[in-house]
Structures are given as structure tokens and as C-alpha cells.
JSON list of C-alpha atoms in Angstrom, two decimals:
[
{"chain": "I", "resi": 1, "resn": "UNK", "atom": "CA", "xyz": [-36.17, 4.31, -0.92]},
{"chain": "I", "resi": 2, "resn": "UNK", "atom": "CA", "xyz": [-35.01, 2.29, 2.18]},
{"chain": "I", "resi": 3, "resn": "UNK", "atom": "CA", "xyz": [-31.36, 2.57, 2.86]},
{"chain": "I", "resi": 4, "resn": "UNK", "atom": "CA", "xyz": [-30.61, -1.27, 2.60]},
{"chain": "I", "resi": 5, "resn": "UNK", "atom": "CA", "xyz": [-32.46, -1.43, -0.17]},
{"chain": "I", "resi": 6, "resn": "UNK", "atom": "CA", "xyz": [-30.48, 1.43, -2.01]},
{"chain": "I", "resi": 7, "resn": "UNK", "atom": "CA", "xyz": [-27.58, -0.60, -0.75]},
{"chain": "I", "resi": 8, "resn": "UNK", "atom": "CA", "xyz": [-28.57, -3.81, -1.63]},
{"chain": "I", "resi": 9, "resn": "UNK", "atom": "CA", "xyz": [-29.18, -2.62, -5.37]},
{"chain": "I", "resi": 10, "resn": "UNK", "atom": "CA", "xyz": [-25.94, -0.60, -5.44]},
{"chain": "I", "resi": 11, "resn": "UNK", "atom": "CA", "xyz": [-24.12, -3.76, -4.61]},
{"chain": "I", "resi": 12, "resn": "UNK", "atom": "CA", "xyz": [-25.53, -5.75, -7.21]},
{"chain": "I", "resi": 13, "resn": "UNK", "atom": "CA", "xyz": [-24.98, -3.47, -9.93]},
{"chain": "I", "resi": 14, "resn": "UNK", "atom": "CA", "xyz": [-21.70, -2.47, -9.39]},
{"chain": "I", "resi": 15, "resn": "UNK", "atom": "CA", "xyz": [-21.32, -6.38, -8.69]},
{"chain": "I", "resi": 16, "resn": "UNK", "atom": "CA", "xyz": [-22.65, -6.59, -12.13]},
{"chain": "I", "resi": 17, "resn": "UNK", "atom": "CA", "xyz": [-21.25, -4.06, -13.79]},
{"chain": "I", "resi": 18, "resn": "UNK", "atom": "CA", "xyz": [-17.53, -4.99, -12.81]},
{"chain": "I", "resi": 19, "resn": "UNK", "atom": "CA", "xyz": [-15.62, -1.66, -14.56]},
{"chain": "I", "resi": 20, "resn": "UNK", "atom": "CA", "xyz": [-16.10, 1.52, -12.88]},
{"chain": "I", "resi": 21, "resn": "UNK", "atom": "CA", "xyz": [-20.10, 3.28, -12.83]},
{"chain": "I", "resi": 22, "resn": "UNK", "atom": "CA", "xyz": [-20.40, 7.04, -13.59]},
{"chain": "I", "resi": 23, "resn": "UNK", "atom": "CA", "xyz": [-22.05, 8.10, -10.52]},
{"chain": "I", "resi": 24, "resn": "UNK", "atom": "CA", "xyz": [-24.45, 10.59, -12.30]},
{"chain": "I", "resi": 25, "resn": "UNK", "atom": "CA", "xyz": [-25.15, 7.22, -14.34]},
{"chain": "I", "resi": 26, "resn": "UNK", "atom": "CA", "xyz": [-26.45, 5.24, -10.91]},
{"chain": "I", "resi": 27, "resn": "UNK", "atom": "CA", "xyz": [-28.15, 8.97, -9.54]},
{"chain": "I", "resi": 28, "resn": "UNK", "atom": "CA", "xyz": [-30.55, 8.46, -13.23]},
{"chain": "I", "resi": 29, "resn": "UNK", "atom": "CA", "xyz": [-30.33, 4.66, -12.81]},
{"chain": "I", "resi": 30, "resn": "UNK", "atom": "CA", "xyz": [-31.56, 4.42, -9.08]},
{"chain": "I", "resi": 31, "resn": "UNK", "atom": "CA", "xyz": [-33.43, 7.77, -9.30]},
{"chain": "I", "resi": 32, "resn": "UNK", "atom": "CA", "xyz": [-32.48, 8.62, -6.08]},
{"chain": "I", "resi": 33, "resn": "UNK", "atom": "CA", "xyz": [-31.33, 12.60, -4.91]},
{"chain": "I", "resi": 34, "resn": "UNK", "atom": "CA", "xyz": [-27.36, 13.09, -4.30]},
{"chain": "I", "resi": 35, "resn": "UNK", "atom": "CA", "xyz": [-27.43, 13.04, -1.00]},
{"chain": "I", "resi": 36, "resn": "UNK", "atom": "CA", "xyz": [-29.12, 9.72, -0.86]},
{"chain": "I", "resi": 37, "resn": "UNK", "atom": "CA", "xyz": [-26.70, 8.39, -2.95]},
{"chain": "I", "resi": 38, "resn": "UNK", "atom": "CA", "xyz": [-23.87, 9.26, -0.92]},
{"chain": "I", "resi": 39, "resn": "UNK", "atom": "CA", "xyz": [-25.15, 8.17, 2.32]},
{"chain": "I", "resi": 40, "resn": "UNK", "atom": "CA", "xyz": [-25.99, 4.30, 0.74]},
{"chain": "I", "resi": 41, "resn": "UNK", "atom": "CA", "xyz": [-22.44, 4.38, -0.60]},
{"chain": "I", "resi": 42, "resn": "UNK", "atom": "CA", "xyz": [-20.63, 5.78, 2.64]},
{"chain": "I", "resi": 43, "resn": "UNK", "atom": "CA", "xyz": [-23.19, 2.85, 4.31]},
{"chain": "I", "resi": 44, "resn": "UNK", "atom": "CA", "xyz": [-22.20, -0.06, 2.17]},
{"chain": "I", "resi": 45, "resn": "UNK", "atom": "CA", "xyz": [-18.29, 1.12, 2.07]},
{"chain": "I", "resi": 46, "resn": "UNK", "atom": "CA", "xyz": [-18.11, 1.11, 5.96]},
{"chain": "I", "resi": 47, "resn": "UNK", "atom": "CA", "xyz": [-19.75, -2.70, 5.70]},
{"chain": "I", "resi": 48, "resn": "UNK", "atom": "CA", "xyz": [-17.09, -3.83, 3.73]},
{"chain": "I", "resi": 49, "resn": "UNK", "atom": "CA", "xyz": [-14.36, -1.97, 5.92]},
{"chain": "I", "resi": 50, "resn": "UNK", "atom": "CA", "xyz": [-15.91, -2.77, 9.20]},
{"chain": "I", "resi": 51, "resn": "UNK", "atom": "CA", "xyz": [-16.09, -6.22, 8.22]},
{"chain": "I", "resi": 52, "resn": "UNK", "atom": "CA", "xyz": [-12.78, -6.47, 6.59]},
{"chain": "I", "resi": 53, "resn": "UNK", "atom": "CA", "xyz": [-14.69, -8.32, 3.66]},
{"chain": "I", "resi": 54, "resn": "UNK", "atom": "CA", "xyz": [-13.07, -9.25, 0.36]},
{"chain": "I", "resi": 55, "resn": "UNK", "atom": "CA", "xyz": [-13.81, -6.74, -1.30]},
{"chain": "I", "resi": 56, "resn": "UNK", "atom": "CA", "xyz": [-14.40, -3.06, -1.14]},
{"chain": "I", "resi": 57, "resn": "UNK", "atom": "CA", "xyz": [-15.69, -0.19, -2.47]},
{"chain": "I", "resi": 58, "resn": "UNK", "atom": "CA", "xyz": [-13.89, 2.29, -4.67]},
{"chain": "I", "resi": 59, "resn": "UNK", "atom": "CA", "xyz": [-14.25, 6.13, -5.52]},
{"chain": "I", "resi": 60, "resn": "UNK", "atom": "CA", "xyz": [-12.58, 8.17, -7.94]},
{"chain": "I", "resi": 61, "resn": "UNK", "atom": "CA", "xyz": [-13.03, 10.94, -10.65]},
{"chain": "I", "resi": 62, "resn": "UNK", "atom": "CA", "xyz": [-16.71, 10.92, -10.35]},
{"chain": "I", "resi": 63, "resn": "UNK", "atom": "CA", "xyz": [-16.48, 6.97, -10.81]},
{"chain": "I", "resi": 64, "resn": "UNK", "atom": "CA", "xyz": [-18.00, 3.95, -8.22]},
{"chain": "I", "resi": 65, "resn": "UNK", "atom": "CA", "xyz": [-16.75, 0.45, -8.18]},
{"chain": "I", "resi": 66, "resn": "UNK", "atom": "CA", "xyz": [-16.03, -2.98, -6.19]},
{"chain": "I", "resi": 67, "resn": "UNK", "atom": "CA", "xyz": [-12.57, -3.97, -6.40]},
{"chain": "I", "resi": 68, "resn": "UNK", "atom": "CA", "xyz": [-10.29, -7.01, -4.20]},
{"chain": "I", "resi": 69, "resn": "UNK", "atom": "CA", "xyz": [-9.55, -5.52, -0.96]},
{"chain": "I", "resi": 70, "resn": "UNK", "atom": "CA", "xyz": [-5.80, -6.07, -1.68]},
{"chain": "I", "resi": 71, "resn": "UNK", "atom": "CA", "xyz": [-4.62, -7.92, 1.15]},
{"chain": "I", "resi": 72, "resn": "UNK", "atom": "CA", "xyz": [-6.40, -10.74, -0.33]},
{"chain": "I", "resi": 73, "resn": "UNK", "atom": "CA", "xyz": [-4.82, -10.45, -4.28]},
{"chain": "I", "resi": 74, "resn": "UNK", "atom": "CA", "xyz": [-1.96, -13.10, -3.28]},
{"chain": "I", "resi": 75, "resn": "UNK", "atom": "CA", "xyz": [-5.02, -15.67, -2.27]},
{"chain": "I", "resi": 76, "resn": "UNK", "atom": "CA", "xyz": [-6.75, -14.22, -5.81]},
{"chain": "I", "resi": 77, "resn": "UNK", "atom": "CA", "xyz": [-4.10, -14.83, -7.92]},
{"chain": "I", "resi": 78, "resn": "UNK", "atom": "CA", "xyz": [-3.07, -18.15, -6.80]},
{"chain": "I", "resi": 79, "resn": "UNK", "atom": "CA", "xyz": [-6.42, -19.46, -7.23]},
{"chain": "I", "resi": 80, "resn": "UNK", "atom": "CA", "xyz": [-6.44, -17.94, -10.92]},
{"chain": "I", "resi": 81, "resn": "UNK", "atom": "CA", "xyz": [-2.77, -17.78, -11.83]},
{"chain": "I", "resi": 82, "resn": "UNK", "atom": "CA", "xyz": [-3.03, -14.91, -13.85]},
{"chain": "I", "resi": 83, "resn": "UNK", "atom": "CA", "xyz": [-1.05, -13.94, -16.95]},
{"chain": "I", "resi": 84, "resn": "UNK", "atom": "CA", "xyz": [2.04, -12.08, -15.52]},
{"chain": "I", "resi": 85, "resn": "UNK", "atom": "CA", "xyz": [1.63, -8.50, -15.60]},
{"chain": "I", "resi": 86, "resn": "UNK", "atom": "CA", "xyz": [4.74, -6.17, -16.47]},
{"chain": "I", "resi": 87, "resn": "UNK", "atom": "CA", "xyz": [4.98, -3.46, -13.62]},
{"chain": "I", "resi": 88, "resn": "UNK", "atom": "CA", "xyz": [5.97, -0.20, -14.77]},
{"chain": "I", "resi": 89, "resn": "UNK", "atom": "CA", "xyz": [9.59, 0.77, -15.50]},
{"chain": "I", "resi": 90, "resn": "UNK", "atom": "CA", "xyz": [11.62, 3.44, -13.67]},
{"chain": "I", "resi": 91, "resn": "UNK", "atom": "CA", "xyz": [11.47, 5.41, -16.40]},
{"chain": "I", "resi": 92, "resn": "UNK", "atom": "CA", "xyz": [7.73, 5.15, -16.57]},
{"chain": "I", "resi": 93, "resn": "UNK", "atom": "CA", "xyz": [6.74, 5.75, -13.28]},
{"chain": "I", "resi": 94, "resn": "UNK", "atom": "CA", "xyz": [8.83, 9.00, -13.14]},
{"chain": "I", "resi": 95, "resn": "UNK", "atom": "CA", "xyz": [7.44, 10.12, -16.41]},
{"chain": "I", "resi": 96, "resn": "UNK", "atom": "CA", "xyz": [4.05, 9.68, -15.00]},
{"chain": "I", "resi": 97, "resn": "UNK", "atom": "CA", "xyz": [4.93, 11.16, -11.46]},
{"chain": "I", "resi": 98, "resn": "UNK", "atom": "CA", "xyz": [5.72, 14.43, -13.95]},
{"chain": "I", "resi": 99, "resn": "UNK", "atom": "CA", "xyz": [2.64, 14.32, -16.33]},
{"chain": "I", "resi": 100, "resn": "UNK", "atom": "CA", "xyz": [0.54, 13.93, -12.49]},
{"chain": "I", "resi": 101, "resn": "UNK", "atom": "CA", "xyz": [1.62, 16.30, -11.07]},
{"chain": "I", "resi": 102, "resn": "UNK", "atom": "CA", "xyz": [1.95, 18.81, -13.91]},
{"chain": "I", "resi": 103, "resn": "UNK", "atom": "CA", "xyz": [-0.77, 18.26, -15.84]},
{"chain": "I", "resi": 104, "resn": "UNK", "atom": "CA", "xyz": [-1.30, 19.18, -18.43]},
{"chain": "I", "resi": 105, "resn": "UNK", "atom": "CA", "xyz": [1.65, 18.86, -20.19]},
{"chain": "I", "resi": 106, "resn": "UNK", "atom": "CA", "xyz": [3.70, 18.60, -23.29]},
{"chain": "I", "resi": 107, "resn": "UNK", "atom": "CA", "xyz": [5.83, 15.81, -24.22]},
{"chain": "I", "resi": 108, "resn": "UNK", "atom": "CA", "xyz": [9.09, 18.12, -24.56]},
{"chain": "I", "resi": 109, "resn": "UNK", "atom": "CA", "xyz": [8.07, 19.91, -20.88]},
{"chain": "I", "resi": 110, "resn": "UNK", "atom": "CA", "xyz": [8.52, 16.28, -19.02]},
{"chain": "I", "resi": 111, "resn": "UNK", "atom": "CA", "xyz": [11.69, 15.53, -20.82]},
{"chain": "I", "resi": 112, "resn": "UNK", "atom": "CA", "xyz": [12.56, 19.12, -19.57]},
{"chain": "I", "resi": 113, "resn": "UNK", "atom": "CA", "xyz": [12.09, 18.14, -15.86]},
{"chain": "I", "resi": 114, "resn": "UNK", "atom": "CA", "xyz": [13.50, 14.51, -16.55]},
{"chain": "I", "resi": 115, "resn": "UNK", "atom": "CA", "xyz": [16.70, 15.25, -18.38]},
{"chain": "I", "resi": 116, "resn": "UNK", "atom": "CA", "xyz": [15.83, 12.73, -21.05]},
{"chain": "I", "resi": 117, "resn": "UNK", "atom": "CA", "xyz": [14.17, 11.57, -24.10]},
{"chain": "I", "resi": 118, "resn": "UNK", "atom": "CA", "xyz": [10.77, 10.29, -22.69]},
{"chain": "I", "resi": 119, "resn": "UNK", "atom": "CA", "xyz": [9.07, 9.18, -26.29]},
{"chain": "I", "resi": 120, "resn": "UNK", "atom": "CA", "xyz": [8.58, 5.24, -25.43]},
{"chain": "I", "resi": 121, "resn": "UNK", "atom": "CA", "xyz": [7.81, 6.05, -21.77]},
{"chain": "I", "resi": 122, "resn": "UNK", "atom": "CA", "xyz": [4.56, 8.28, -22.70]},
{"chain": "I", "resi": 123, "resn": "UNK", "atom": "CA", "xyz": [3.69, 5.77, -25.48]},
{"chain": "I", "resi": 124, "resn": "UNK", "atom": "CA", "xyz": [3.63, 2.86, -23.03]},
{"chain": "I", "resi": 125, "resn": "UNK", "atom": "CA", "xyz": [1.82, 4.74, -20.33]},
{"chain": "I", "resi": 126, "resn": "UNK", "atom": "CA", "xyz": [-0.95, 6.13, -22.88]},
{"chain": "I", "resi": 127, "resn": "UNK", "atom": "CA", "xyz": [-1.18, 2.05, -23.87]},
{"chain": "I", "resi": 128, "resn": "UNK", "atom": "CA", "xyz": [-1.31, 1.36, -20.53]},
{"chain": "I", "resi": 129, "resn": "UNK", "atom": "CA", "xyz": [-4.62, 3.75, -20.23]},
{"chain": "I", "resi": 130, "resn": "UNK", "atom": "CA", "xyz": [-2.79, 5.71, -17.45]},
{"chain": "I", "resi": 131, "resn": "UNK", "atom": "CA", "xyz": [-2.67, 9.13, -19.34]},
{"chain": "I", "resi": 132, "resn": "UNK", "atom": "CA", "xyz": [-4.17, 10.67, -22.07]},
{"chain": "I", "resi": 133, "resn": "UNK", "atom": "CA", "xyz": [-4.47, 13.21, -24.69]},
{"chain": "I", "resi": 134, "resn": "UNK", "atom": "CA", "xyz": [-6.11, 15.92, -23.38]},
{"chain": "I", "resi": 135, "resn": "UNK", "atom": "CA", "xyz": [-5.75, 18.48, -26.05]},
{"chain": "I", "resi": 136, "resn": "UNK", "atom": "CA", "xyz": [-3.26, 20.65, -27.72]},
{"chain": "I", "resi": 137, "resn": "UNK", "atom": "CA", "xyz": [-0.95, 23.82, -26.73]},
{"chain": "I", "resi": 138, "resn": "UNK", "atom": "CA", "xyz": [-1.41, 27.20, -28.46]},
{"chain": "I", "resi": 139, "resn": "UNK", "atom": "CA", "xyz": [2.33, 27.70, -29.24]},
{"chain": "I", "resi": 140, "resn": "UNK", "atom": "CA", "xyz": [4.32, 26.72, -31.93]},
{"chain": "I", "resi": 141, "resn": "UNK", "atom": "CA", "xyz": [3.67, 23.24, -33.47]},
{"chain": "I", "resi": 142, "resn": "UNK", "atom": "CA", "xyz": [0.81, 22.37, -31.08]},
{"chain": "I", "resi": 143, "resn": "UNK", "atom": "CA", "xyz": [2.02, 19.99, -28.94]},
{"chain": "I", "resi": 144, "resn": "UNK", "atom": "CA", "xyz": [0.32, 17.49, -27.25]},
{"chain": "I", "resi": 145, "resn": "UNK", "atom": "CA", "xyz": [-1.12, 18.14, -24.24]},
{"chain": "I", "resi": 146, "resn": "UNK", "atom": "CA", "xyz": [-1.00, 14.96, -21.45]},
{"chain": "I", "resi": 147, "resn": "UNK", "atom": "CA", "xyz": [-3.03, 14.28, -18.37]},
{"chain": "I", "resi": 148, "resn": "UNK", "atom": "CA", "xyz": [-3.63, 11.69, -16.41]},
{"chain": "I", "resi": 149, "resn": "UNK", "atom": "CA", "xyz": [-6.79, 9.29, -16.34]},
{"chain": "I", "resi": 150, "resn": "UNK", "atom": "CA", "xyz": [-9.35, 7.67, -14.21]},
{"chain": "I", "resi": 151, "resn": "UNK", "atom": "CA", "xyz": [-7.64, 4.42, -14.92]},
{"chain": "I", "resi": 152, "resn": "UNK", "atom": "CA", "xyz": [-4.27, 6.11, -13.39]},
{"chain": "I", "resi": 153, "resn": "UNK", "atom": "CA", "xyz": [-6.64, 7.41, -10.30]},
{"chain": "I", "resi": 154, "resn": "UNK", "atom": "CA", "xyz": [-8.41, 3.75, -9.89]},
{"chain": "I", "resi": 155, "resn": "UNK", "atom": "CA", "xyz": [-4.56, 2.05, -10.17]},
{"chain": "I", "resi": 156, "resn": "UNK", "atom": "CA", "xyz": [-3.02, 4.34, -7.39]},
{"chain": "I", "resi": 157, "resn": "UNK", "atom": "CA", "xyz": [-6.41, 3.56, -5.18]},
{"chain": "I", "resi": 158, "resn": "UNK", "atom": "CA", "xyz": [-6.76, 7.44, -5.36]},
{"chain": "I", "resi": 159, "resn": "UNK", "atom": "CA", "xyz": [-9.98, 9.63, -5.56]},
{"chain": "I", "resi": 160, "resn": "UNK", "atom": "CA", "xyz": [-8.41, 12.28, -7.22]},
{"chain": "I", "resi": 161, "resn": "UNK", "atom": "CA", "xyz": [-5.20, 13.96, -7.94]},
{"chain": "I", "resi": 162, "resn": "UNK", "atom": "CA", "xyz": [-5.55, 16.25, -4.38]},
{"chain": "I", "resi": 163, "resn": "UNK", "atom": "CA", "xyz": [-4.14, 13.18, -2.49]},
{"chain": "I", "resi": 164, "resn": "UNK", "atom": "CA", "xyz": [-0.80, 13.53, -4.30]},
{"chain": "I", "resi": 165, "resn": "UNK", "atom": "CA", "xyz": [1.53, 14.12, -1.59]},
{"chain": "I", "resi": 166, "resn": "UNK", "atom": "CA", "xyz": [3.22, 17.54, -2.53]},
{"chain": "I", "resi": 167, "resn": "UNK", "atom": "CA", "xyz": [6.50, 17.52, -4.27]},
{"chain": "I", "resi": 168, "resn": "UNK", "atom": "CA", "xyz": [8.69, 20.20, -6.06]},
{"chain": "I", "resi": 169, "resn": "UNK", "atom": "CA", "xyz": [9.45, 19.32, -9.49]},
{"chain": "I", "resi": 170, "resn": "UNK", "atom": "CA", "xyz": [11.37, 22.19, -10.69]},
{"chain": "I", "resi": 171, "resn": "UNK", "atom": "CA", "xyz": [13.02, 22.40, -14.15]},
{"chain": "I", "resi": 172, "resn": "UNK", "atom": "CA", "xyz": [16.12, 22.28, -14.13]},
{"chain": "I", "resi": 173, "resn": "UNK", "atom": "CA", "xyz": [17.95, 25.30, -15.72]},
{"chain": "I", "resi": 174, "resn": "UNK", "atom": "CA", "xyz": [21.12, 25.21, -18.09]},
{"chain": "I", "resi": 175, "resn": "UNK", "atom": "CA", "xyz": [24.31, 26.42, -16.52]},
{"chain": "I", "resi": 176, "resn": "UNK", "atom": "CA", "xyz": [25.11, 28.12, -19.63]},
{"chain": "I", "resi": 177, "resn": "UNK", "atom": "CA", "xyz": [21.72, 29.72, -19.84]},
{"chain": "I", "resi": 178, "resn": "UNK", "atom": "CA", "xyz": [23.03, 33.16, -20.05]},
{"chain": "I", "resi": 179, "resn": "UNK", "atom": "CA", "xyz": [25.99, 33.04, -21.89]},
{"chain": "I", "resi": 180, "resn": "UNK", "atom": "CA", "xyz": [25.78, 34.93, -25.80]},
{"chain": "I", "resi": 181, "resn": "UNK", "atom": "CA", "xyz": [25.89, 31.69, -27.98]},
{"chain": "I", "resi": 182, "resn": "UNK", "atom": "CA", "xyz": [27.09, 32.56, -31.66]},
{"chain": "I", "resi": 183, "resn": "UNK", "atom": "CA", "xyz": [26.59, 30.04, -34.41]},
{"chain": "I", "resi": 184, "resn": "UNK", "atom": "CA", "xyz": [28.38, 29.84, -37.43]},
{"chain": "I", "resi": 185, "resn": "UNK", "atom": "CA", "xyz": [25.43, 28.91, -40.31]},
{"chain": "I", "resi": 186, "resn": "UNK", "atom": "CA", "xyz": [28.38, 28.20, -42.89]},
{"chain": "I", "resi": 187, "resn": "UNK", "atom": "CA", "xyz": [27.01, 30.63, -45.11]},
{"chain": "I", "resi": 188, "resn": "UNK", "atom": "CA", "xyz": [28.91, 33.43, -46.80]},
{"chain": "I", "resi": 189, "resn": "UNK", "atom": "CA", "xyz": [29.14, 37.08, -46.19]}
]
């Protein structure tokens, strides 16, 4: 298939489509090889760059879609005065920054590296669609295990979790970590 033409379809149904298209989805879809794939969507993403047109063309976790180019949301939203969306708290966004960049991880293991109770922050985020349950730990109790999603990759305009800058998030240890500590149980000898 022509180029422009694979370009021209791509366009309409990701146009179409709106939320984000598997991209083994479009390979079945279009049935087009890989590589022909990729060179249509490297095409049609340098049109909308080059061209500094409203919108643009997104990658991430194995997902395709048009989005706002976002120096344009302010014209967007005045036009259609969305509801008001609720950023994320401090709390949150350093809760995610952990489960991101740790992944995967228990609940306990972020409050571990945050110092705090993190209970509401990992409910809101998992509302939010920004991380998940990914599975369970083989230890004691089987926590939950978190990770972040392709909504939390598509929200930070990120193909995937490589483009984290690096950062050292060490746990911090107890100063008292070696002392003996005795406990008195109450019961009787």
C-alpha cells in the first residue's frame, strides 16, 4: 500500500477511534508488515510536527493515538469550558513518582520510602487509572503488587517508563535499627 494512503487511513482511524489503538490491532486492521507501519506513523507524526498542526501523534506502551498538541489546550478549553479537573496532590504525585519508578510494588514498600501512611493516595491514583494491580507478592499476607499504566504513560506524554529521568529513591533506614529491642508481652513467668 501507498504511503499516503497508509497515512491517510491511519489518520482517520485513530481520528475515529479517539482513545488509544493497540498497534498490533492497526498491523491486523491495515494488514500491513511492521515496518510499514512504522514508517506511515514516523511519516504522518513529522506532518503534524513540521507543521506545528493542532494536533499530534502519540506513542506509548505499544499504544497509537491523536491527542491536542498542548500549546493549543488554553484555546481548547476556552472554547469548551470544561468541567474543572482536580490536579494531583503532593502526596499523590510522590506516591506515584515511587510506585514508577519501583514498580512493582507493595503498598507498605512506598510508605517505606515516603515516611507515611499512603492508603488514600494509592486509592485515588488507581481511580484515577494511573496505576494498577498488577499481581500479588509471595511473602506473608500477599500484598498487592502496584504498577503503573498506559493511562499514567499517555498523561506524562511518555512512551515508556525508560524516559524517567534517573533518581535514587533509597529507603530510609531506622536509626535504631540495630539496637536489641525487648518487649514486655504482660504475661507471667
Amino acid at each position: 500500500m501507498e504511503r499516503n494512503k497508509l497515512c491517510a487511513i491511519i489518520e482517520a482511524v485513530l481520528f475515529v477511534a479517539g482513545d488509544p489503538v493497540e498497534r498490533d490491532a492497526m498491523l491486523e486492521a491495515l494488514e500491513v508488515m511492521p515496518e510499514q507501519l512504522d514508517e506511515a506513523l514516523d511519516a504522518l507524526e513529522g506532518e503534524y510536527e513540521f507543521g506545528r498542526r493542532g494536533i499530534r501523534l502519540m506513542r506509548f506502551g505499544g499504544r497509537v493515538q491523536l491527542a491536542t498538541r498542548p500549546d493549543y489546550a488554553p484555546y481548547v478549553e476556552r472554547l469548551l469550558q470544561p468541567i474543572q479537573k482536580q490536579s494531583l496532590s503532593q502526596a499523590a504525585l510522590e506516591t506515584l513518582a515511587v510506585v514508577a519508578y519501583k514498580q512493582p510494588v507493595t503498598r507498605s514498600e512506598v510508605e517505606a520510602i515516603r515516611g507515611v501512611k499512603c492508603d488514600y493516595s494509592i486509592h485515588s491514583l488507581v481511580q484515577k487509572r494511573l496505576i494498577q494491580d498488577i499481581g500479588r507478592k509471595e511473602s506473608l499476607g500477599r500484598p498487592i503488587l502496584y504498577g503503573t499504566t498506559d493511562e499514567f504513560l499517555r498523561h506524562f506524554c511518555i512512551a515508556s517508563l525508560a524516559e524517567l529521568p534517573p533518581v535514587d529513591l533509597a529507603v530510609p533506614q531506622a536509626e535504631e535499627a540495630n539496637e536489641e529491642v525487648n518487649v514486655d508481652l504482660g504475661i507471667g513467668d
